[in-house]
Amino acid sequence: MTMTTAGVIFVLTLVAALVAVYKPFGDYMFRVVSGTRQSRVERGIYRLVGVNPAAEQTWGVYARSVLAFSAISLLFLYLLQRVQNHLWLSLGFDPVVPHGAWNTAVSFVANTNWQSYSGESTMGHLVQMAGLAVQNFVSAAVGIAVAVALVRGFARSRTGQLGNFWVDLTRITLRILLPVAVLGAIAFMIGGAVQNLSAGTDVTTLTGGTQTITGGPVASQEVIKLLGTNGGGFYNANSAHPFENPTTWTNWLQIFLILLIPFSLPRVFGRMVGQNRQGYAIAAVMGILAFASVVITNAFELAGHGTVPQAVGAALEGKEVRFDVSNSATFAAATTLTSTGAVNSFHDSFTPLGGMMPMFNMMLGEVAPGGTGSGMYGLLILAVITVFVAGLMVGRTPEYLGKKIGSREIKFASLYFLITPILVLVGTAAAFATGNNSTALNVGPHGLSEVLYAFTSASNNNGSAFGGITVNTTWWDTALGLCMLLGRFLPIIFVLALAGSLARQAPTPASEGTLPTHRPLFIGMVVGVTVVLVALTFLPALALGPLAEGL
């Protein structure tokens, strides 16, 4: 079997599995976020934090709840890192330096998991479990909760209520993320992933030397890093490390977990607005963009432009031999089409055009299918922009799901879309203006690509990196931390404001001039608007970086 054939089978089985779980898993999530019954554990949590589960919130209160919870989480994670040398299971590690602790705390709270450190030699087991792994759960739940609140804005009329953030957070964590994570961790342990509290094992290397390999609660953290589209690895090598990703079938399972929730959320959307065909339309947009990216990334890597890559049949540098070129390219596409950022290969070693694709995926806004929740609300924002453009073409007020898209709504949608490009381009320019763009190994177009990739990854809450530059300095940790913070929470505020505006509207009956938003025409328009907006925004930067290097 050739590498190309194996790659095609790998992708087709993934597609088949995602199609199979779309309806049952999506329906289960719909019941979780729409149900009214509370379990005993949930009622205990509500009493502990003083929440009335029957009381709903306006968009402003919902937004303040999100920000307050995230601020407390950030402070707790920062302090946990700073005092880790006094904690149980610290493994003798020193406290994390202030700028590193700030960057890591922001990163995990913002569902980015950018890591400017080696996990196995920096973080003790307690920090990994009580700090990083916990944030992998709750930051993912925050994203899903915000997406659900936006969908409620479309589904409800003449009300300012969008649900209760604390109820949404608790239910999503306990009923969706935790059960799947337990089953996934068991599967990873069966596959060979490590799960213990070992300080490390001394082994003899091939050259006769001795190396200590740190153990730890790897499988349990691995599954939620993928399921919650977080991406932060227990080890520096991330999903290329055999303790995290032992075999080709666990590699398949990792990609499946990355895509499971984002590709199932359109079903929740369709059920909540009472039109399943609307969910299918959104899923189709996600699928078209994702499939195109996977195919193009594989094509660039398998073509392997250059003397050495062509001699061996593909671009093998930076790839883990257990997964080959095609599976590595598919993983790279999946992890950047979502906000995961996990890697099983070194993106910096991809071919110039192959390395451009992960960057382009993030520049799309990671909406194909995007992160847990963030992909769903990002694509709905693009759908709003699309119906607005379509309305201008035919000279009538645009509508989406019976809601008019007026000046207020389009302002929120535009601000959502503009914030990330501003952070990416201003951050890249600031790195060059302040002399913080110096690279250890690469200059010229590839050096620009490394800086551009870093700010694209941080601002889109992805967390993957090209490498080649030293980013664990005070300047980089501070700058990227600010991009992660603003790139996560400013869009959330705009999304919730849009949800509140939509929920207050009275429903608008469909007429002959209403654009059907469940048909192929609309699906194609959303795909086109997404690609065109990214091209207009980022093409000059890409032309100076990966395109110049590749062409």
Coordinates of C-alpha atoms in Angstrom, one line a residue:
M1 CA 0.0 0.0 0.0
T2 CA 1.4 3.4 -1.0
M3 CA 1.6 6.3 1.4
T4 CA -1.0 8.2 -0.6
T5 CA -3.4 5.3 -0.5
A6 CA -3.0 4.9 3.2
G7 CA -3.6 8.6 3.7
V8 CA -6.8 8.5 1.6
I9 CA -8.1 5.5 3.7
F10 CA -7.1 7.4 6.9
V11 CA -9.1 10.5 5.9
L12 CA -12.1 8.6 4.6
T13 CA -12.5 6.5 7.8
L14 CA -12.3 9.8 9.8
V15 CA -15.1 11.3 7.6
A16 CA -17.2 8.2 8.0
A17 CA -16.8 8.2 11.8
L18 CA -17.7 11.9 12.1
V19 CA -20.8 11.4 9.9
A20 CA -21.8 8.4 12.1
V21 CA -21.7 10.3 15.4
Y22 CA -23.1 13.6 14.1
K23 CA -26.7 12.9 14.9
P24 CA -26.5 10.8 18.1
F25 CA -23.8 12.9 19.8
G26 CA -25.3 16.2 18.6
D27 CA -28.7 15.2 19.9
Y28 CA -27.1 14.2 23.2
M29 CA -25.4 17.6 23.5
F30 CA -28.7 19.3 22.6
R31 CA -30.4 17.5 25.5
V32 CA -27.7 18.5 27.9
V33 CA -27.8 22.3 27.1
S34 CA -31.6 22.4 26.7
G35 CA -32.7 20.2 29.7
T36 CA -34.1 21.6 32.9
R37 CA -33.5 18.7 35.4
Q38 CA -30.5 19.0 37.7
S39 CA -28.5 16.2 39.1
R40 CA -27.6 16.0 42.8
V41 CA -24.0 16.8 42.1
E42 CA -25.0 19.8 40.0
R43 CA -27.4 21.1 42.7
G44 CA -24.5 20.8 45.2
I45 CA -22.3 22.9 43.0
Y46 CA -24.9 25.6 42.6
R47 CA -25.4 25.8 46.4
L48 CA -21.7 26.0 46.9
V49 CA -21.2 28.9 44.5
G50 CA -24.5 30.6 45.4
V51 CA -26.2 30.2 42.0
N52 CA -29.9 30.0 41.3
P53 CA -30.1 27.5 38.4
A54 CA -33.6 28.7 37.5
A55 CA -32.5 32.3 37.0
E56 CA -31.5 33.3 33.5
Q57 CA -29.1 36.1 32.5
T58 CA -29.0 39.0 30.0
W59 CA -26.1 39.1 27.6
G60 CA -24.3 41.6 29.9
V61 CA -24.6 39.5 33.0
Y62 CA -23.6 36.4 31.0
A63 CA -20.5 38.2 29.6
R64 CA -19.6 39.4 33.1
S65 CA -19.9 35.9 34.4
V66 CA -17.6 34.6 31.7
L67 CA -15.0 37.3 32.4
A68 CA -15.2 36.9 36.2
F69 CA -14.8 33.1 36.0
S70 CA -11.9 33.4 33.6
A71 CA -10.2 36.1 35.7
I72 CA -10.3 34.0 38.8
S73 CA -9.1 30.9 36.8
L74 CA -6.1 33.0 35.5
L75 CA -5.1 34.2 38.9
F76 CA -5.4 30.7 40.5
L77 CA -3.3 29.1 37.7
Y78 CA -0.7 31.9 37.9
L79 CA -0.3 31.5 41.7
L80 CA -0.2 27.7 41.4
Q81 CA 2.8 27.9 39.1
R82 CA 4.6 30.5 41.2
V83 CA 4.4 28.3 44.4
Q84 CA 4.8 24.9 42.8
N85 CA 8.1 24.2 44.6
H86 CA 6.1 24.1 47.8
L87 CA 3.5 21.7 46.5
W88 CA 3.1 17.9 46.6
L89 CA 4.3 16.1 43.5
S90 CA 6.4 19.1 42.5
L91 CA 9.2 16.7 41.3
G92 CA 11.7 19.2 42.7
F93 CA 11.0 21.8 40.0
D94 CA 11.5 25.5 40.7
P95 CA 8.7 28.0 40.5
V96 CA 7.9 29.1 37.0
V97 CA 9.3 32.6 36.3
P98 CA 6.7 35.4 36.4
H99 CA 6.5 36.2 32.7
G100 CA 6.3 32.4 31.9
A101 CA 3.6 31.9 34.6
W102 CA 1.6 34.8 33.2
N103 CA 1.9 33.5 29.6
T104 CA 1.0 29.9 30.6
A105 CA -2.0 31.0 32.8
V106 CA -3.4 33.2 30.0
S107 CA -2.8 30.5 27.5
F108 CA -4.7 27.7 29.2
V109 CA -7.5 29.9 30.4
A110 CA -7.9 31.2 26.8
N111 CA -8.1 27.7 25.4
T112 CA -4.8 28.3 23.5
N113 CA -2.2 26.2 25.3
W114 CA 0.7 28.0 23.8
Q115 CA 3.8 26.5 25.6
S116 CA 7.1 28.3 25.7
Y117 CA 8.5 25.6 28.1
S118 CA 9.1 21.9 28.2
G119 CA 6.3 20.4 30.2
E120 CA 8.2 17.4 31.5
S121 CA 11.0 19.5 32.9
T122 CA 9.0 22.6 34.1
M123 CA 5.7 21.6 35.6
G124 CA 5.1 19.2 38.5
H125 CA 2.4 16.7 38.5
L126 CA 0.0 18.7 40.7
V127 CA 0.3 21.8 38.5
Q128 CA -0.4 19.6 35.5
M129 CA -3.5 18.0 37.1
A130 CA -5.0 20.7 39.2
G131 CA -4.0 23.6 37.0
L132 CA -3.5 22.8 33.4
A133 CA -5.9 19.8 33.0
V134 CA -8.7 21.6 34.9
Q135 CA -8.4 24.6 32.6
N136 CA -8.5 22.2 29.6
F137 CA -12.0 21.2 30.8
V138 CA -13.5 24.5 31.8
S139 CA -12.0 26.7 29.0
A140 CA -13.6 24.3 26.5
A141 CA -16.8 24.4 28.4
V142 CA -16.8 28.2 28.3
G143 CA -16.5 28.2 24.5
I144 CA -19.4 25.8 24.1
A145 CA -21.5 27.8 26.5
V146 CA -20.9 31.0 24.5
A147 CA -21.9 29.2 21.3
V148 CA -25.1 28.0 22.9
A149 CA -25.9 31.5 24.2
L150 CA -25.6 32.8 20.6
V151 CA -27.8 30.1 19.2
R152 CA -30.4 31.0 21.9
G153 CA -30.3 34.5 20.6
F154 CA -31.4 33.2 17.2
A155 CA -33.9 30.8 18.6
R156 CA -35.6 33.2 21.1
S157 CA -37.7 36.3 20.5
R158 CA -38.8 39.4 22.6
T159 CA -36.6 38.5 25.5
G160 CA -33.2 39.6 26.9
Q161 CA -32.5 36.2 28.5
L162 CA -29.7 34.0 27.1
G163 CA -29.6 31.3 29.8
N164 CA -27.4 30.9 32.8
F165 CA -23.6 30.8 32.3
W166 CA -23.0 28.8 35.5
V167 CA -25.6 26.2 34.7
D168 CA -24.2 25.9 31.1
L169 CA -20.6 25.6 32.4
T170 CA -21.5 22.9 34.9
R171 CA -23.6 20.8 32.7
I172 CA -21.2 20.9 29.7
T173 CA -18.3 20.0 31.9
L174 CA -20.0 17.2 33.9
R175 CA -22.2 15.7 31.2
I176 CA -20.3 16.1 28.0
L177 CA -16.6 16.6 28.5
L178 CA -16.0 14.5 31.6
P179 CA -17.7 11.2 30.4
V180 CA -16.0 11.3 27.0
A181 CA -12.6 12.1 28.6
V182 CA -12.9 9.1 30.9
L183 CA -13.6 6.7 28.0
G184 CA -10.9 8.3 25.9
A185 CA -8.3 8.1 28.7
I186 CA -9.0 4.4 29.0
A187 CA -8.6 4.0 25.3
F188 CA -5.2 5.8 25.3
M189 CA -3.9 3.7 28.2
I190 CA -4.9 0.5 26.3
G191 CA -2.9 2.0 23.3
G192 CA 0.2 2.5 25.5
A193 CA -0.1 6.1 26.8
V194 CA 1.4 6.6 30.2
Q195 CA -0.8 7.2 33.3
N196 CA 1.1 7.3 36.6
L197 CA 2.6 9.6 39.2
S198 CA 6.2 8.5 38.5
A199 CA 9.0 11.1 38.9
G200 CA 10.8 9.4 36.0
T201 CA 12.6 6.3 34.9
D202 CA 16.3 6.0 34.0
V203 CA 17.0 4.3 30.7
T204 CA 20.1 3.6 28.7
T205 CA 20.3 5.3 25.3
L206 CA 21.6 3.9 22.1
T207 CA 24.9 5.6 22.6
G208 CA 25.3 4.1 26.1
G209 CA 24.3 7.2 28.0
T210 CA 21.6 7.5 30.7
Q211 CA 18.5 9.5 30.3
T212 CA 15.6 10.1 32.8
I213 CA 12.2 9.9 31.1
T214 CA 9.5 11.6 33.2
G215 CA 6.2 9.7 33.8
G216 CA 3.0 11.3 34.9
P217 CA -0.8 11.5 34.4
V218 CA -0.4 11.7 30.6
A219 CA -3.4 9.8 29.2
S220 CA -5.9 11.7 31.3
Q221 CA -4.5 15.1 30.2
E222 CA -4.0 13.9 26.6
V223 CA -7.6 13.1 26.0
I224 CA -9.0 16.5 27.2
K225 CA -6.2 18.4 25.4
L226 CA -7.8 17.0 22.2
L227 CA -11.5 16.7 23.0
G228 CA -11.5 20.3 24.3
T229 CA -9.4 21.6 21.3
N230 CA -6.8 22.8 23.8
G231 CA -3.5 21.2 22.5
G232 CA -1.1 21.6 25.3
G233 CA 1.1 18.5 25.6
F234 CA 2.4 16.9 28.8
Y235 CA 5.8 16.5 26.9
N236 CA 7.6 19.0 24.8
A237 CA 7.2 16.8 21.7
N238 CA 3.5 16.9 22.2
S239 CA 1.6 14.2 20.1
A240 CA 4.8 13.1 18.5
H241 CA 5.9 11.6 21.8
P242 CA 5.2 7.9 22.1
F243 CA 4.0 8.3 25.7
E244 CA 1.3 10.7 24.4
N245 CA 0.5 9.1 21.1
P246 CA 1.9 5.6 20.9
T247 CA 0.5 4.1 17.7
T248 CA -1.1 4.9 14.4
W249 CA -4.6 4.0 15.7
T250 CA -4.2 6.4 18.7
N251 CA -3.1 9.0 16.1
W252 CA -6.4 8.4 14.3
L253 CA -8.3 8.6 17.6
Q254 CA -6.6 11.9 18.5
I255 CA -7.8 13.5 15.3
F256 CA -11.3 12.1 15.8
L257 CA -11.4 13.6 19.3
I258 CA -10.3 17.0 18.0
L259 CA -13.1 17.1 15.4
L260 CA -15.9 15.4 17.5
I261 CA -17.5 18.3 19.3
P262 CA -16.9 21.0 16.7
F263 CA -18.4 18.9 13.9
S264 CA -21.4 17.8 16.1
L265 CA -22.3 21.3 17.3
P266 CA -24.2 22.2 14.0
R267 CA -26.6 19.5 15.0
V268 CA -27.2 21.3 18.3
F269 CA -27.7 24.5 16.4
G270 CA -30.3 22.9 14.0
R271 CA -32.2 21.4 16.9
M272 CA -32.3 24.6 19.0
V273 CA -33.6 26.8 16.1
G274 CA -36.1 24.1 15.1
Q275 CA -34.6 23.5 11.6
N276 CA -32.2 20.6 11.3
R277 CA -31.4 21.6 7.7
Q278 CA -29.8 24.8 9.0
G279 CA -27.4 22.7 11.0
Y280 CA -26.7 20.6 7.9
A281 CA -25.8 23.8 6.0
I282 CA -23.4 25.0 8.7
A283 CA -21.8 21.5 8.8
A284 CA -21.5 21.5 5.0
V285 CA -19.6 24.8 5.1
M286 CA -17.3 23.3 7.8
G287 CA -16.8 20.1 5.8
I288 CA -16.0 21.8 2.5
L289 CA -13.4 24.1 4.0
A290 CA -11.9 21.3 6.1
F291 CA -11.7 18.7 3.3
A292 CA -10.1 21.2 0.9
S293 CA -7.5 22.1 3.5
V294 CA -6.7 18.4 4.2
V295 CA -6.3 17.6 0.5
I296 CA -4.2 20.7 -0.3
T297 CA -1.9 20.2 2.8
N298 CA -1.4 16.6 1.9
A299 CA -0.7 17.5 -1.8
F300 CA 2.0 20.0 -0.8
E301 CA 3.7 17.7 1.6
L302 CA 3.6 14.6 -0.6
A303 CA 4.8 16.5 -3.7
G304 CA 7.9 17.5 -1.6
H305 CA 9.3 20.3 -3.9
G306 CA 13.0 20.3 -3.7
T307 CA 15.9 17.9 -4.6
V308 CA 16.0 15.8 -1.4
P309 CA 12.2 15.5 -0.8
Q310 CA 11.7 14.5 -4.4
A311 CA 14.4 11.9 -4.2
V312 CA 12.8 10.2 -1.2
G313 CA 9.2 10.7 -2.5
A314 CA 7.9 13.2 0.1
A315 CA 9.0 15.8 2.7
L316 CA 10.0 13.6 5.6
E317 CA 12.0 16.1 7.7
G318 CA 10.3 16.9 11.0
K319 CA 7.8 14.0 10.6
E320 CA 7.5 11.1 13.1
V321 CA 8.2 7.9 11.2
R322 CA 5.3 6.1 13.0
F323 CA 2.8 8.4 11.3
D324 CA 4.4 9.0 7.9
V325 CA 3.9 12.2 5.8
S326 CA 0.2 11.9 5.0
N327 CA -1.0 11.2 8.5
S328 CA 1.2 14.1 9.8
A329 CA -0.2 16.5 7.2
T330 CA -3.8 15.5 8.0
F331 CA -3.0 16.0 11.8
A332 CA -1.6 19.4 11.0
A333 CA -4.6 20.4 9.1
A334 CA -7.0 19.2 11.7
T335 CA -5.2 20.8 14.6
T336 CA -5.1 24.3 12.9
L337 CA -8.6 24.1 11.3
T338 CA -9.6 23.8 15.0
S339 CA -8.1 25.8 17.9
T340 CA -6.2 22.8 19.1
G341 CA -2.6 23.4 18.3
A342 CA -1.4 20.0 19.2
V343 CA 1.3 18.6 16.8
N344 CA 2.6 15.2 15.8
S345 CA 5.2 16.7 13.5
F346 CA 7.3 19.8 13.3
H347 CA 5.4 22.4 11.3
D348 CA 8.5 24.5 10.8
S349 CA 9.9 21.6 8.7
F350 CA 7.0 21.5 6.3
T351 CA 7.5 22.6 2.8
P352 CA 7.0 26.3 2.3
L353 CA 3.6 25.9 0.8
G354 CA 2.7 23.0 3.1
G355 CA 3.7 25.2 6.1
M356 CA 1.5 28.0 4.7
M357 CA -1.6 25.8 5.0
P358 CA -1.7 25.5 8.8
M359 CA -1.2 29.3 9.0
F360 CA -4.0 29.9 6.4
N361 CA -6.3 27.5 8.4
M362 CA -5.8 29.7 11.5
M363 CA -6.3 32.9 9.5
L364 CA -9.7 31.5 8.4
G365 CA -10.7 32.2 12.0
E366 CA -10.6 28.4 12.7
V367 CA -14.2 27.9 11.7
A368 CA -13.8 24.7 9.8
P369 CA -14.9 23.3 12.2
G370 CA -13.0 25.5 14.7
G371 CA -12.6 25.1 18.4
T372 CA -15.1 23.7 20.9
G373 CA -17.8 26.4 20.6
S374 CA -15.6 29.1 19.2
G375 CA -15.8 27.5 15.7
M376 CA -19.6 27.4 15.9
Y377 CA -20.0 31.0 16.9
G378 CA -17.3 32.1 14.5
L379 CA -19.1 30.5 11.6
L380 CA -22.4 31.9 12.6
I381 CA -20.8 35.4 12.6
L382 CA -19.6 34.7 9.0
A383 CA -23.1 33.6 8.1
V384 CA -24.5 36.9 9.4
I385 CA -21.9 38.8 7.3
T386 CA -22.9 36.7 4.3
V387 CA -26.6 37.4 4.5
F388 CA -25.7 41.1 5.0
V389 CA -23.7 41.1 1.8
A390 CA -26.5 39.2 0.0
G391 CA -29.0 41.7 1.2
L392 CA -27.0 44.6 -0.2
M393 CA -26.9 42.8 -3.6
V394 CA -30.7 42.6 -3.9
G395 CA -31.5 45.9 -2.1
R396 CA -33.4 44.6 0.9
T397 CA -32.9 44.3 4.7
P398 CA -30.9 41.1 5.3
E399 CA -32.4 38.4 7.5
Y400 CA -31.1 35.2 9.1
L401 CA -33.4 32.7 10.8
G402 CA -36.1 35.2 11.0
K403 CA -34.0 37.9 12.5
K404 CA -33.1 41.2 10.8
I405 CA -29.5 42.0 10.4
G406 CA -29.4 45.7 10.9
S407 CA -26.6 48.2 11.7
R408 CA -26.3 47.2 15.3
E409 CA -25.9 43.5 14.5
I410 CA -23.5 44.0 11.6
K411 CA -21.3 46.3 13.8
F412 CA -20.9 43.5 16.4
A413 CA -20.2 41.0 13.6
S414 CA -17.6 43.3 12.0
L415 CA -15.9 44.0 15.3
Y416 CA -15.7 40.3 15.9
F417 CA -14.1 39.7 12.6
L418 CA -11.6 42.6 12.7
I419 CA -10.1 42.0 16.2
T420 CA -8.0 39.0 15.3
P421 CA -6.4 40.4 12.1
I422 CA -5.5 43.6 14.0
L423 CA -3.8 41.6 16.8
V424 CA -1.9 39.4 14.2
L425 CA -0.7 42.2 12.0
V426 CA 0.1 44.7 14.8
G427 CA 1.8 42.1 16.8
T428 CA 4.0 41.0 13.9
A429 CA 4.9 44.6 13.1
A430 CA 5.7 45.2 16.7
A431 CA 8.1 42.3 16.8
F432 CA 10.1 43.6 13.8
A433 CA 9.9 47.2 15.0
T434 CA 11.4 46.3 18.4
G435 CA 14.0 43.9 17.1
N436 CA 12.3 40.9 18.6
N437 CA 12.1 39.1 15.3
S438 CA 15.6 37.6 15.4
T439 CA 15.7 34.0 14.5
A440 CA 18.2 31.4 15.5
L441 CA 18.3 29.4 12.2
N442 CA 16.2 31.2 9.6
V443 CA 16.1 34.6 8.0
G444 CA 14.3 36.1 5.0
P445 CA 10.8 35.0 4.1
H446 CA 10.9 32.0 6.5
G447 CA 11.9 34.2 9.3
L448 CA 8.9 36.4 8.6
S449 CA 6.7 33.3 8.5
E450 CA 7.9 32.2 11.9
V451 CA 6.9 35.5 13.5
L452 CA 3.7 35.7 11.6
Y453 CA 2.8 32.2 12.6
A454 CA 3.4 32.9 16.3
F455 CA 1.0 35.9 16.4
T456 CA -1.5 34.1 14.2
S457 CA -1.5 31.1 16.5
A458 CA -1.7 33.2 19.7
S459 CA -4.4 35.6 18.4
N460 CA -6.6 32.8 17.1
N461 CA -6.1 30.8 20.4
N462 CA -4.4 27.9 18.6
G463 CA -1.1 27.4 20.4
S464 CA 1.0 25.6 17.7
A465 CA 4.3 27.2 16.5
F466 CA 6.8 27.2 13.7
G467 CA 9.7 27.4 16.1
G468 CA 13.1 28.8 15.1
I469 CA 12.7 31.8 17.4
T470 CA 13.2 32.1 21.1
V471 CA 9.8 33.0 22.6
N472 CA 10.3 32.4 26.3
T473 CA 11.6 35.9 26.9
T474 CA 9.7 38.7 28.8
W475 CA 8.8 40.5 25.6
W476 CA 7.4 37.5 23.8
D477 CA 5.6 36.0 26.8
T478 CA 4.0 39.4 27.5
A479 CA 3.1 40.2 23.8
L480 CA 1.7 36.8 23.0
G481 CA -0.1 36.7 26.3
L482 CA -1.9 39.9 25.5
C483 CA -2.8 38.6 22.0
M484 CA -4.2 35.4 23.5
L485 CA -6.2 37.3 26.1
L486 CA -7.7 39.9 23.8
G487 CA -8.1 37.3 21.0
R488 CA -10.3 35.2 23.2
F489 CA -12.4 37.5 25.3
L490 CA -13.1 40.5 23.0
P491 CA -14.7 38.3 20.4
I492 CA -16.8 36.6 23.2
I493 CA -18.1 40.0 24.3
F494 CA -19.1 40.8 20.7
V495 CA -20.8 37.4 20.3
L496 CA -22.8 37.8 23.4
A497 CA -23.8 41.3 22.5
L498 CA -25.0 40.1 19.1
A499 CA -26.9 37.3 20.9
G500 CA -28.6 39.8 23.2
S501 CA -29.6 42.0 20.2
L502 CA -31.0 39.1 18.3
A503 CA -33.0 37.7 21.2
R504 CA -34.8 41.0 21.8
Q505 CA -36.1 41.0 18.2
A506 CA -39.6 39.9 17.1
P507 CA -39.5 37.1 14.5
T508 CA -39.6 38.3 10.9
P509 CA -41.8 36.1 8.6
A510 CA -40.0 34.8 5.5
S511 CA -41.0 36.4 2.2
E512 CA -40.2 35.9 -1.5
G513 CA -37.2 38.1 -1.1
T514 CA -35.7 36.2 1.9
L515 CA -32.5 34.3 1.1
P516 CA -32.9 30.6 1.9
T517 CA -30.0 29.8 4.2
H518 CA -30.1 26.0 4.0
R519 CA -29.5 25.6 0.2
P520 CA -26.2 25.1 -1.7
L521 CA -26.2 28.7 -2.9
F522 CA -25.9 30.0 0.6
I523 CA -23.4 27.3 1.6
G524 CA -21.2 28.4 -1.4
M525 CA -21.6 32.0 -0.5
V526 CA -20.5 31.5 3.1
V527 CA -17.4 29.5 1.9
G528 CA -16.6 32.3 -0.6
V529 CA -17.0 35.1 1.9
T530 CA -14.8 33.3 4.4
V531 CA -12.0 32.7 1.9
V532 CA -12.3 36.2 0.3
L533 CA -12.2 38.0 3.7
V534 CA -9.1 36.1 4.7
A535 CA -7.4 36.7 1.3
L536 CA -8.1 40.4 1.4
T537 CA -6.8 40.7 5.0
F538 CA -3.7 38.5 5.0
L539 CA -2.5 38.0 1.4
P540 CA 0.2 40.7 1.6
A541 CA 1.7 39.1 4.7
L542 CA 1.5 35.6 3.2
A543 CA 3.1 37.0 -0.1
L544 CA 6.1 38.2 1.9
G545 CA 6.4 35.0 3.9
P546 CA 5.5 31.4 2.8
L547 CA 4.4 32.3 -0.8
A548 CA 7.7 34.1 -1.5
E549 CA 9.6 31.2 0.0
G550 CA 7.6 28.6 -1.9
L551 CA 7.6 30.3 -5.3

